[in-house]
C-alpha atoms as an extended CHARMM CRD file, in Angstrom:
* protein
*
       168  EXT
         1         1  MET       CA            222.2260000000     -152.9870000000      119.6850000000  PROA      1               0.0000000000
         2         2  LYS       CA            224.3750000000     -151.3350000000      117.0770000000  PROA      2               0.0000000000
         3         3  PRO       CA            223.4140000000     -148.2340000000      115.0460000000  PROA      3               0.0000000000
         4         4  LEU       CA            221.1390000000     -148.9210000000      112.1220000000  PROA      4               0.0000000000
         5         5  THR       CA            222.5970000000     -148.0690000000      108.7120000000  PROA      5               0.0000000000
         6         6  ILE       CA            220.5940000000     -148.4460000000      105.5000000000  PROA      6               0.0000000000
         7         7  LEU       CA            222.0560000000     -147.5050000000      102.1340000000  PROA      7               0.0000000000
         8         8  GLY       CA            224.8230000000     -145.6470000000      103.9120000000  PROA      8               0.0000000000
         9         9  LEU       CA            222.3820000000     -143.5700000000      105.9690000000  PROA      9               0.0000000000
        10        10  ASP       CA            222.6850000000     -143.6500000000      109.7300000000  PROA      10              0.0000000000
        11        11  ILE       CA            219.0150000000     -144.0450000000      110.5640000000  PROA      11              0.0000000000
        12        12  ASP       CA            219.4460000000     -143.5800000000      114.3060000000  PROA      12              0.0000000000
        13        13  LYS       CA            221.3290000000     -140.2820000000      113.8010000000  PROA      13              0.0000000000
        14        14  LEU       CA            218.7780000000     -139.2150000000      111.2100000000  PROA      14              0.0000000000
        15        15  ALA       CA            215.7850000000     -140.0100000000      113.4720000000  PROA      15              0.0000000000
        16        16  GLY       CA            217.3650000000     -139.0890000000      116.8200000000  PROA      16              0.0000000000
        17        17  GLY       CA            219.4750000000     -136.1030000000      115.9330000000  PROA      17              0.0000000000
        18        18  ARG       CA            222.5020000000     -135.3390000000      118.0730000000  PROA      18              0.0000000000
        19        19  ASN       CA            221.3850000000     -137.9380000000      120.6320000000  PROA      19              0.0000000000
        20        20  GLY       CA            220.7570000000     -140.5920000000      117.9730000000  PROA      20              0.0000000000
        21        21  HSD       CA            223.4100000000     -142.9720000000      119.3580000000  PROA      21              0.0000000000
        22        22  TYR       CA            222.6230000000     -142.4170000000      123.0300000000  PROA      22              0.0000000000
        23        23  VAL       CA            221.6830000000     -145.7810000000      124.4890000000  PROA      23              0.0000000000
        24        24  ILE       CA            220.5340000000     -146.3840000000      128.0640000000  PROA      24              0.0000000000
        25        25  ASP       CA            222.3900000000     -148.6790000000      130.4500000000  PROA      25              0.0000000000
        26        26  ALA       CA            222.0970000000     -152.3780000000      129.6210000000  PROA      26              0.0000000000
        27        27  ALA       CA            220.9180000000     -153.0730000000      133.1630000000  PROA      27              0.0000000000
        28        28  MET       CA            217.8840000000     -150.8040000000      132.7350000000  PROA      28              0.0000000000
        29        29  ARG       CA            217.2460000000     -151.9740000000      129.1650000000  PROA      29              0.0000000000
        30        30  ASP       CA            217.2240000000     -155.6410000000      130.3330000000  PROA      30              0.0000000000
        31        31  HSD       CA            215.3360000000     -154.9520000000      133.5570000000  PROA      31              0.0000000000
        32        32  PRO       CA            212.2570000000     -157.2000000000      133.8680000000  PROA      32              0.0000000000
        33        33  ARG       CA            209.9220000000     -154.1980000000      134.2740000000  PROA      33              0.0000000000
        34        34  THR       CA            211.3320000000     -152.5530000000      131.1660000000  PROA      34              0.0000000000
        35        35  GLN       CA            210.9490000000     -155.7540000000      129.1670000000  PROA      35              0.0000000000
        36        36  ARG       CA            207.4240000000     -156.2810000000      130.4920000000  PROA      36              0.0000000000
        37        37  ALA       CA            206.4640000000     -152.7470000000      129.5210000000  PROA      37              0.0000000000
        38        38  PHE       CA            207.6590000000     -153.2790000000      125.9490000000  PROA      38              0.0000000000
        39        39  ARG       CA            205.8350000000     -156.6200000000      125.7050000000  PROA      39              0.0000000000
        40        40  TRP       CA            202.6370000000     -154.7810000000      126.5530000000  PROA      40              0.0000000000
        41        41  VAL       CA            203.4570000000     -151.9490000000      124.1630000000  PROA      41              0.0000000000
        42        42  GLU       CA            204.0130000000     -154.4600000000      121.3590000000  PROA      42              0.0000000000
        43        43  TRP       CA            200.7190000000     -156.1940000000      122.0640000000  PROA      43              0.0000000000
        44        44  ILE       CA            198.8640000000     -152.8990000000      122.1540000000  PROA      44              0.0000000000
        45        45  LEU       CA            200.5050000000     -151.8050000000      118.9040000000  PROA      45              0.0000000000
        46        46  ALA       CA            199.4410000000     -155.1290000000      117.3610000000  PROA      46              0.0000000000
        47        47  ALA       CA            195.8860000000     -154.4140000000      118.4850000000  PROA      47              0.0000000000
        48        48  GLU       CA            196.2300000000     -150.9820000000      116.8660000000  PROA      48              0.0000000000
        49        49  VAL       CA            197.1820000000     -152.6130000000      113.5670000000  PROA      49              0.0000000000
        50        50  VAL       CA            194.1380000000     -154.8890000000      113.8070000000  PROA      50              0.0000000000
        51        51  VAL       CA            191.9130000000     -151.8830000000      114.4670000000  PROA      51              0.0000000000
        52        52  GLY       CA            193.4840000000     -150.0120000000      111.4930000000  PROA      52              0.0000000000
        53        53  LEU       CA            193.1530000000     -152.9720000000      109.1320000000  PROA      53              0.0000000000
        54        54  SER       CA            189.5620000000     -153.4730000000      110.2920000000  PROA      54              0.0000000000
        55        55  ALA       CA            188.7420000000     -149.8860000000      109.3990000000  PROA      55              0.0000000000
        56        56  ILE       CA            190.1530000000     -150.3770000000      105.9100000000  PROA      56              0.0000000000
        57        57  VAL       CA            188.2770000000     -153.6530000000      105.4450000000  PROA      57              0.0000000000
        58        58  ILE       CA            185.0140000000     -152.0660000000      106.6370000000  PROA      58              0.0000000000
        59        59  ALA       CA            185.5090000000     -149.1600000000      104.2370000000  PROA      59              0.0000000000
        60        60  LEU       CA            186.2170000000     -151.6110000000      101.4120000000  PROA      60              0.0000000000
        61        61  VAL       CA            183.0530000000     -153.6160000000      102.1850000000  PROA      61              0.0000000000
        62        62  PHE       CA            180.9760000000     -150.4260000000      102.1050000000  PROA      62              0.0000000000
        63        63  GLU       CA            182.5210000000     -149.3630000000       98.8180000000  PROA      63              0.0000000000
        64        64  VAL       CA            182.0000000000     -152.7710000000       97.2350000000  PROA      64              0.0000000000
        65        65  ARG       CA            178.3790000000     -152.7620000000       98.3360000000  PROA      65              0.0000000000
        66        66  GLY       CA            177.8050000000     -149.3590000000       96.7320000000  PROA      66              0.0000000000
        67        67  THR       CA            178.0480000000     -147.0570000000       99.7390000000  PROA      67              0.0000000000
        68        68  PRO       CA            180.9000000000     -144.5880000000       99.2160000000  PROA      68              0.0000000000
        69        69  VAL       CA            182.7540000000     -143.7730000000      102.4170000000  PROA      69              0.0000000000
        70        70  GLY       CA            184.5500000000     -140.6800000000      101.1750000000  PROA      70              0.0000000000
        71        71  PHE       CA            188.1270000000     -139.5050000000      100.8990000000  PROA      71              0.0000000000
        72        72  ALA       CA            188.5210000000     -138.6260000000      104.5980000000  PROA      72              0.0000000000
        73        73  VAL       CA            187.8140000000     -142.2280000000      105.6490000000  PROA      73              0.0000000000
        74        74  TRP       CA            190.3430000000     -143.6950000000      103.1810000000  PROA      74              0.0000000000
        75        75  PHE       CA            192.9390000000     -141.0910000000      104.0000000000  PROA      75              0.0000000000
        76        76  ARG       CA            192.5920000000     -141.5240000000      107.7450000000  PROA      76              0.0000000000
        77        77  GLY       CA            192.5660000000     -145.3150000000      107.5320000000  PROA      77              0.0000000000
        78        78  ILE       CA            195.6870000000     -145.5960000000      105.4620000000  PROA      78              0.0000000000
        79        79  VAL       CA            197.6590000000     -142.8240000000      107.1620000000  PROA      79              0.0000000000
        80        80  VAL       CA            196.8940000000     -144.1360000000      110.6470000000  PROA      80              0.0000000000
        81        81  LEU       CA            197.8130000000     -147.6590000000      109.6530000000  PROA      81              0.0000000000
        82        82  PHE       CA            201.1760000000     -146.5090000000      108.3580000000  PROA      82              0.0000000000
        83        83  MET       CA            201.7540000000     -144.3250000000      111.4160000000  PROA      83              0.0000000000
        84        84  THR       CA            201.0650000000     -147.2870000000      113.6690000000  PROA      84              0.0000000000
        85        85  LEU       CA            203.6000000000     -149.3880000000      111.7180000000  PROA      85              0.0000000000
        86        86  THR       CA            206.0910000000     -146.5530000000      112.2200000000  PROA      86              0.0000000000
        87        87  LEU       CA            205.4710000000     -146.7810000000      115.9660000000  PROA      87              0.0000000000
        88        88  PHE       CA            206.6170000000     -150.4220000000      115.8100000000  PROA      88              0.0000000000
        89        89  PHE       CA            209.9500000000     -149.1560000000      114.5030000000  PROA      89              0.0000000000
        90        90  PHE       CA            210.2260000000     -146.6570000000      117.3630000000  PROA      90              0.0000000000
        91        91  ALA       CA            209.3440000000     -149.4100000000      119.8680000000  PROA      91              0.0000000000
        92        92  TRP       CA            211.9860000000     -151.7150000000      118.3440000000  PROA      92              0.0000000000
        93        93  ARG       CA            214.6740000000     -149.0650000000      118.7070000000  PROA      93              0.0000000000
        94        94  ALA       CA            213.4960000000     -148.0940000000      122.2110000000  PROA      94              0.0000000000
        95        95  LYS       CA            213.4920000000     -151.7080000000      123.3230000000  PROA      95              0.0000000000
        96        96  GLY       CA            217.0950000000     -151.8760000000      122.0800000000  PROA      96              0.0000000000
        97        97  GLY       CA            217.9180000000     -149.0340000000      124.4770000000  PROA      97              0.0000000000
        98        98  TYR       CA            217.8320000000     -146.0630000000      122.1060000000  PROA      98              0.0000000000
        99        99  TYR       CA            216.5460000000     -143.0390000000      123.9460000000  PROA      99              0.0000000000
       100       100  TRP       CA            215.3170000000     -141.4010000000      120.7900000000  PROA      100             0.0000000000
       101       101  GLY       CA            213.0250000000     -144.3470000000      120.0230000000  PROA      101             0.0000000000
       102       102  TYR       CA            211.5460000000     -144.2480000000      123.5150000000  PROA      102             0.0000000000
       103       103  GLN       CA            211.1370000000     -140.4900000000      123.3790000000  PROA      103             0.0000000000
       104       104  ARG       CA            209.3940000000     -140.5380000000      119.9550000000  PROA      104             0.0000000000
       105       105  LEU       CA            207.1200000000     -143.4450000000      120.9360000000  PROA      105             0.0000000000
       106       106  ARG       CA            206.1770000000     -141.7280000000      124.1910000000  PROA      106             0.0000000000
       107       107  LEU       CA            205.5380000000     -138.3930000000      122.4780000000  PROA      107             0.0000000000
       108       108  PHE       CA            203.3460000000     -139.8440000000      119.7440000000  PROA      108             0.0000000000
       109       109  SER       CA            201.4460000000     -142.0340000000      122.1690000000  PROA      109             0.0000000000
       110       110  GLN       CA            200.5170000000     -138.8810000000      124.0950000000  PROA      110             0.0000000000
       111       111  ILE       CA            199.7340000000     -136.6420000000      121.0910000000  PROA      111             0.0000000000
       112       112  PHE       CA            197.8810000000     -139.0820000000      118.7940000000  PROA      112             0.0000000000
       113       113  PRO       CA            194.9480000000     -139.7250000000      121.1450000000  PROA      113             0.0000000000
       114       114  VAL       CA            194.3200000000     -135.9940000000      121.6220000000  PROA      114             0.0000000000
       115       115  ILE       CA            194.3870000000     -135.3020000000      117.8910000000  PROA      115             0.0000000000
       116       116  THR       CA            192.3070000000     -138.3920000000      117.1290000000  PROA      116             0.0000000000
       117       117  LEU       CA            189.5750000000     -137.4900000000      119.6060000000  PROA      117             0.0000000000
       118       118  ILE       CA            189.4570000000     -133.8850000000      118.4850000000  PROA      118             0.0000000000
       119       119  VAL       CA            189.1340000000     -134.9050000000      114.7940000000  PROA      119             0.0000000000
       120       120  ALA       CA            186.4930000000     -137.5410000000      115.7480000000  PROA      120             0.0000000000
       121       121  THR       CA            184.2890000000     -134.7680000000      117.1370000000  PROA      121             0.0000000000
       122       122  ILE       CA            184.0850000000     -132.8820000000      113.8600000000  PROA      122             0.0000000000
       123       123  PRO       CA            180.4600000000     -133.3360000000      112.8120000000  PROA      123             0.0000000000
       124       124  GLY       CA            179.8680000000     -135.2080000000      109.6110000000  PROA      124             0.0000000000
       125       125  LEU       CA            183.5660000000     -135.8380000000      108.7970000000  PROA      125             0.0000000000
       126       126  TYR       CA            183.4270000000     -139.5750000000      109.5070000000  PROA      126             0.0000000000
       127       127  PRO       CA            180.6980000000     -142.1220000000      109.6860000000  PROA      127             0.0000000000
       128       128  TYR       CA            179.6880000000     -143.4050000000      113.1130000000  PROA      128             0.0000000000
       129       129  TRP       CA            181.6580000000     -146.6850000000      112.7690000000  PROA      129             0.0000000000
       130       130  MET       CA            184.8820000000     -144.7670000000      112.1060000000  PROA      130             0.0000000000
       131       131  VAL       CA            184.2560000000     -142.4590000000      115.0890000000  PROA      131             0.0000000000
       132       132  VAL       CA            184.0620000000     -145.5970000000      117.2230000000  PROA      132             0.0000000000
       133       133  GLU       CA            187.2520000000     -146.8670000000      115.5900000000  PROA      133             0.0000000000
       134       134  GLN       CA            188.9500000000     -143.5750000000      116.4570000000  PROA      134             0.0000000000
       135       135  ILE       CA            187.8750000000     -143.8250000000      120.0810000000  PROA      135             0.0000000000
       136       136  ILE       CA            189.2710000000     -147.3780000000      120.3030000000  PROA      136             0.0000000000
       137       137  PHE       CA            192.4820000000     -146.2190000000      118.6390000000  PROA      137             0.0000000000
       138       138  ALA       CA            192.8300000000     -143.3310000000      121.1420000000  PROA      138             0.0000000000
       139       139  ALA       CA            192.1570000000     -145.6430000000      124.1470000000  PROA      139             0.0000000000
       140       140  LEU       CA            194.8300000000     -148.0670000000      122.9900000000  PROA      140             0.0000000000
       141       141  MET       CA            197.2920000000     -145.1970000000      122.4780000000  PROA      141             0.0000000000
       142       142  ILE       CA            196.6010000000     -143.9520000000      125.9560000000  PROA      142             0.0000000000
       143       143  GLY       CA            197.4560000000     -147.4510000000      127.2160000000  PROA      143             0.0000000000
       144       144  ILE       CA            200.8470000000     -147.2430000000      125.4870000000  PROA      144             0.0000000000
       145       145  ALA       CA            201.4430000000     -143.7900000000      126.9630000000  PROA      145             0.0000000000
       146       146  ASP       CA            200.5940000000     -145.1310000000      130.4010000000  PROA      146             0.0000000000
       147       147  PHE       CA            203.2680000000     -147.8290000000      130.1970000000  PROA      147             0.0000000000
       148       148  LEU       CA            205.8880000000     -145.4390000000      128.8090000000  PROA      148             0.0000000000
       149       149  THR       CA            205.3300000000     -142.7190000000      131.3530000000  PROA      149             0.0000000000
       150       150  SER       CA            205.5730000000     -144.9260000000      134.3820000000  PROA      150             0.0000000000
       151       151  ASP       CA            208.1250000000     -143.9700000000      137.0120000000  PROA      151             0.0000000000
       152       152  HSD       CA            210.2500000000     -146.9840000000      136.1380000000  PROA      152             0.0000000000
       153       153  MET       CA            210.3360000000     -146.2150000000      132.4000000000  PROA      153             0.0000000000
       154       154  ARG       CA            211.1330000000     -142.5530000000      132.9600000000  PROA      154             0.0000000000
       155       155  ASP       CA            214.0090000000     -143.6580000000      135.2460000000  PROA      155             0.0000000000
       156       156  ALA       CA            215.1350000000     -146.2490000000      132.7380000000  PROA      156             0.0000000000
       157       157  TYR       CA            215.2510000000     -143.7320000000      129.8650000000  PROA      157             0.0000000000
       158       158  PRO       CA            216.7430000000     -140.5280000000      131.3100000000  PROA      158             0.0000000000
       159       159  SER       CA            217.1980000000     -137.8040000000      128.7610000000  PROA      159             0.0000000000
       160       160  PRO       CA            220.8100000000     -137.0920000000      127.7900000000  PROA      160             0.0000000000
       161       161  LYS       CA            220.2570000000     -133.4440000000      128.7950000000  PROA      161             0.0000000000
       162       162  ARG       CA            219.0350000000     -134.4420000000      132.2470000000  PROA      162             0.0000000000
       163       163  LEU       CA            222.1290000000     -136.6620000000      132.7140000000  PROA      163             0.0000000000
       164       164  GLN       CA            224.3950000000     -133.8640000000      131.5020000000  PROA      164             0.0000000000
       165       165  ASP       CA            222.7950000000     -131.4090000000      133.9560000000  PROA      165             0.0000000000
       166       166  ARG       CA            223.4450000000     -133.8670000000      136.8030000000  PROA      166             0.0000000000
       167       167  GLY       CA            227.0660000000     -134.2680000000      135.6880000000  PROA      167             0.0000000000
       168       168  GLN       CA            226.8620000000     -137.9550000000      134.7510000000  PROA      168             0.0000000000
């Protein structure tokens, strides 16, 4: 996979910093276990989009029927949906072998569930149905993190610093 350039901007360098063009070995990228992990990640992300769209549809139905859901519900629903779509971009670059995409996807799949569950426990911030939606969202994200932190995936995506320290 070649570097992504849009309007003259090197997106991989912009998103990945000094290691933006570091790509893992083709053998590890094309390994059946790596490909299988990304198929699962893509399916889970698709489920996340369905959950996010469902939250927005439910909020819309409540609003149309005269029950205001509040700014926090709209804000969370829209922001989380856009964040999930961003994770698809990270997954696409990671599947292409870009370490930065893998690293970002792994990081966010570990952080988002924690933040989501903490925010879900704030009394009165969200209606019950959205708290349930947040728990489902967090569980799905934990599934993504589980695939990405497997021994095989960590071996497939060694950090450039770790390789440099080993002298490779």
